[in-house]
Amino acid sequence: MNDMSRHFDVDTIRRQFPILDQKVHGKDLVFLDSAASAQKPRAVIDAMVHAMETQYANVHRGLHWMSERTTDAYEAARDAVQGLLNAADRSEIVFTGNSTAAINLLAHSYGRAILRPGQAVLISAMEHHANIVPWQMLRDATGIELRVADITDAGELDFADFEARLADGRVGLVAITHMSNVLGTYTPVERIVRTAHAHGARVMLDGSQAVVHRTVDVQALDCDFYVFTGHKLYGPTGIGVLYGKRELLDAMPPFMGGGDMIASVSFERSTWAPVPHKFEAGTPAIIEGIGLKAAVDWVRGIGFDAIAAHEATLTEHALARLANVEGVSVVGRAQDRGGVVSFTLDQAHAHDVATLLDRQGIAVRAGQHCAEPLMRRLGLDSTARASFGIYTTTQEIDFLADTLVRVSEFFK
Amino acid sequence: MNDMSRHFDVDTIRRQFPILDQKVHGKDLVFLDSAASAQKPRAVIDAMVHAMETQYANVHRGLHWMSERTTDAYEAARDAVQGLLNAADRSEIVFTGNSTAAINLLAHSYGRAILRPGQAVLISAMEHHANIVPWQMLRDATGIELRVADITDAGELDFADFEARLADGRVGLVAITHMSNVLGTYTPVERIVRTAHAHGARVMLDGSQAVVHRTVDVQALDCDFYVFTGHKLYGPTGIGVLYGKRELLDAMPPFMGGGDMIASVSFERSTWAPVPHKFEAGTPAIIEGIGLKAAVDWVRGIGFDAIAAHEATLTEHALARLANVEGVSVVGRAQDRGGVVSFTLDQAHAHDVATLLDRQGIAVRAGQHCAEPLMRRLGLDSTARASFGIYTTTQEIDFLADTLVRVSEFFK
Amino acid sequence: MFDDVRDLYQDVILKHGRRPEHMRRLASFDATAKGDNPMCGDRVQVWVKYGADDTIAETGFEARGCAISIAAGDLMTEAVQGLNRGEVGRLFADFGDMVRTGTCPDCMGLERLKPLSGVHEYPSRVKCATLPWHALIAALDDKQEASSE
Amino acid sequence: MFDDVRDLYQDVILKHGRRPEHMRRLASFDATAKGDNPMCGDRVQVWVKYGADDTIAETGFEARGCAISIAAGDLMTEAVQGLNRGEVGRLFADFGDMVRTGTCPDCMGLERLKPLSGVHEYPSRVKCATLPWHALIAALDDKQEASSE
Ligand SMILES: Cc1ncc(COP(=O)(O)O)c(C=O)c1O
Ligand SMILES: Cc1ncc(COP(=O)(O)O)c(C=O)c1O
């Protein structure tokens, strides 16, 4: 046991998640679906309740006490996210509804106003639909090309292919995942950014998965944009984040129009508020921002070193245990990988596996995981996926492996 | 006292709003800013907490118990909203982030794909920025014309002007508020819809304010689209609604792309899920949906007849009391009006008024209320605005009026 | 360990799911259509050959999917033998009721399909059981693809 | 009733807010700029006439806004008399500190502006006090409009 994990007591952590006491079909809940959405610690629930019970009003526009205090609490979420990502300036943090909305904002605003016909957007073969469809819609509306960098059979970015697709200098934006939600693969983001910049392309990283598991430093990475979603980071639904370098955000036109994003409005012509407000039309997700701040503070209080160490232990353990279950094949064997393990079972379809596991209280996901092109690339119809959170224990993984043995017997 | 208000006990109501026990600057909170955002009853807070503590997972994609139950709870919100608006089908209810996002969705999807250059969008002079800027952005991007129907000096829609602007048959969409957030004016929506349809125009009603105060029946109104926002209806932030007639929604392309809104994805071509999912990209505001259902159920439990009667009493009382405060001028005197009262004070600017009221615990809004063109039309720089909710009492209004007398003395 | 899923995975289902008897492409056929459940990755194709009076003489299917969808496809091919379009439609309606509610008191001709009634306790699996039916109906209606639900 | 707002609305402020002495458009001027706080509807315009050495000889302003912004404008015109661009910039920086924090221990020349220090307890009103300054700085920098904060 290393230094980190000595300080990290998973039982103490688990007690902060009320839902983990629930029974499912009379069994203890074994929640192995955190990559889809994480459970919420007491700190997040309490922060939201506290806002609604004691300190709530609309923000930004009020001169009264409740509005000022609520504005402070909501804007403190921006500071918290700035700290989380180590952004240079708080105005570089734009709140959206989720990762998907953040990528769509970028595709609409940067895509239509800054990218030019003849330029291309480069994604990878292991993207989530959220980082495919917006670019496809951009392509179909504007004629901007969409390129796809291949992956290796091990489930890593094929870097030679990636670089080759940048070679002609026509790629304006690389939009690529920081961690695959299916394979658990981390992409080599430093190298991606360096290479893309050398070819004149900007880089957006989809951090929906990665930000939950490791320290992200957007300045050290030098990425141009970074997106993530609150609900996977133990925070509320309904809130996501687009980070962008200030000068890029400044140059971008707004995406949605309405209150809060304007400087002045006349029927002839309106002018826009400075960033980040230019991109935040209408009443924001106030209570969710307050909840997200609580989540960020809580996660940082535990520390990404401890989290990463815990999750590395879990992942190693899971890979070792699953390797010993007859008929189980783990999908993807990237060197640098996080706590997401997809697998197939020879004897049974992923759905049948998921249903049987569910009856034992084990929640795993089964299907295409919003990554249909990746599935096709891997020659699979579907996989089962176990994904780990801060509250996952090795005992739970043991129970998964033991139960899978029984599942495969059931279908033999 | 009429029949309604006999059943309606405001003290019982108030006890369900924990925040109303708060002190502000040592004084009892008198929250007269509900038109900006309403406070949350225990039922809403509890529903959100219950979800996060006992029944939470990502929706739509899971085969496990937690995901199925959460999906049921989230989709029940759609049924609740269908009931609230009396929509013909649950698939006509699209969830968005707020009203602003709903109008932007419409402007992007209907505006760019269904409206044609040469056609026009007709709004009114008393719209909230949320119902101005998206159409302006559409105009500037596509050349679709933006027309503005004037209002009378009393603050009502100038119906002759409205009709005249429809006369050439080139208006494709009328987008108009159902109730002004500044003047409290209800617009004659039945007549608007009938007249617009007669001239071949579709109609979107901005119900952000109206839906809080009266029964809305989209089938009886025969409006084509209706939008509102959760946080004004005693529900959570981060969730709003676009209602649209099924055949219109079916014909519209998606707005944002990503997970949940697709039928299938390949890099070459993706296909869309049926409505409403086509318009709901990414992980939805799950907890907020569950909270919104609780809000809708709670409000309908009280009943719009009782709510409207209570608010009519409050509004009459406020108009009578304010008329007797020297120097106060109420802005707008529409015949059909709801519980929003804007006013100016001869001796002092609205900001100074708001600050002094705040020190007595009274929360009012001051400024342009996200309706800068309306202010200009009225020849005003700003107003103070008191707006009433289900929990507002006549005593609170008396306190406002009494305090205003002192404020005007202070600045004399 | 899995006693409580026996309602869903009855032996008949496991048998048909594991070794479907009618999982094959017909060499000669009059109609065919595909069905797709992209959320989960299930895919099915159905082939039909008509006999006299436009009744179904033979049906074959290919599927990539779970035990439920394969068993449902296999049992379907047996159940629709000799029926015409109208009869298939009615049978599917009854079958849909059964997999959604668990029973179908007034339904006839569902005997063979009864083992699938356990699906009703697994709402997210109902689609698996109905996917081959959607494809069959599409084929009978001369469409190439079942419309997604 | 309003004793606790006396820090904000000191008599000096009320007096200057009610009857500003320098609220006028200069007949002849060297520079002018507008400032706008659209969230609340405040508007201000400032006119400047230079004297010797590019110091400010005279300043006038027009404003539609609250007592705070009008008093701030009026007091500003007095405080900047005789200063050059650099000095105005430094004074505004100190003034900004004062209205945000309530004090400015190391600051000089703020005596006249001191009555506005009460603003710091009203964060949303700080903008009202700084708006005329933003417009003045814009005018001195030969811009037509103050950039919004
Ligand atoms: C009439 C009207 N329309 C639209 C809106 C915008 O609502 P939201 O900010 O929740 O999008 C509001 C409230 O701010 C409003 O009063
Ligand atoms: C890698 C990745 N990108 C994007 C998303 C989309 O996140 P959201 O649905 O919150 O927008 C997800 C999660 O679903 C994801 O795993």
mmCIF file of C-alpha atoms in Angstrom, chain A residues 100 104 107-108 112 129-144 146 255, chain B residues 108-109 253-258 261-262 266-270 272 278-279 281:
data_model
loop_
_atom_site.group_PDB
_atom_site.id
_atom_site.type_symbol
_atom_site.label_atom_id
_atom_site.label_comp_id
_atom_site.label_asym_id
_atom_site.label_seq_id
_atom_site.Cartn_x
_atom_site.Cartn_y
_atom_site.Cartn_z
ATOM 1 C CA THR A 100 -22.604 18.123 -25.212
ATOM 2 C CA ASN A 104 -22.141 22.361 -29.683
ATOM 3 C CA ALA A 107 -19.063 23.915 -33.165
ATOM 4 C CA HIS A 108 -21.570 26.707 -33.779
ATOM 5 C CA ARG A 112 -19.104 28.726 -38.187
ATOM 6 C CA HIS A 129 -21.284 10.866 -30.048
ATOM 7 C CA ALA A 130 -21.140 14.247 -28.314
ATOM 8 C CA ASN A 131 -17.825 14.852 -30.044
ATOM 9 C CA ILE A 132 -18.894 13.485 -33.423
ATOM 10 C CA VAL A 133 -22.386 14.677 -34.231
ATOM 11 C CA PRO A 134 -21.858 18.447 -33.680
ATOM 12 C CA TRP A 135 -18.921 18.375 -36.113
ATOM 13 C CA GLN A 136 -20.907 16.331 -38.566
ATOM 14 C CA MET A 137 -23.708 18.881 -38.414
ATOM 15 C CA LEU A 138 -21.126 21.630 -38.922
ATOM 16 C CA ARG A 139 -19.729 19.770 -41.937
ATOM 17 C CA ASP A 140 -23.150 19.295 -43.458
ATOM 18 C CA ALA A 141 -24.074 22.959 -42.924
ATOM 19 C CA THR A 142 -20.826 24.611 -44.019
ATOM 20 C CA GLY A 143 -18.707 22.263 -46.065
ATOM 21 C CA ILE A 144 -15.968 22.146 -43.461
ATOM 22 C CA LEU A 146 -14.494 16.162 -40.954
ATOM 23 C CA PHE A 255 -24.100 31.070 -29.628
ATOM 24 C CA HIS B 108 -32.061 27.951 -34.986
ATOM 25 C CA SER B 109 -34.083 24.972 -36.038
ATOM 26 C CA PRO B 253 -33.974 19.500 -37.846
ATOM 27 C CA PRO B 254 -32.144 19.046 -34.549
ATOM 28 C CA PHE B 255 -30.426 21.988 -32.884
ATOM 29 C CA MET B 256 -27.593 20.402 -30.933
ATOM 30 C CA GLY B 257 -25.980 17.042 -31.699
ATOM 31 C CA GLY B 258 -24.706 14.360 -29.369
ATOM 32 C CA MET B 261 -30.662 12.543 -29.809
ATOM 33 C CA ILE B 262 -29.490 10.082 -32.442
ATOM 34 C CA SER B 266 -21.579 6.756 -38.520
ATOM 35 C CA PHE B 267 -18.915 9.200 -39.588
ATOM 36 C CA GLU B 268 -20.618 9.517 -42.952
ATOM 37 C CA ARG B 269 -24.128 10.068 -41.766
ATOM 38 C CA SER B 270 -26.204 10.059 -38.635
ATOM 39 C CA TRP B 272 -32.052 11.278 -35.517
ATOM 40 C CA LYS B 278 -34.145 14.620 -31.318
ATOM 41 C CA PHE B 279 -33.935 17.967 -29.524
ATOM 42 C CA ALA B 281 -28.729 16.190 -26.835
#
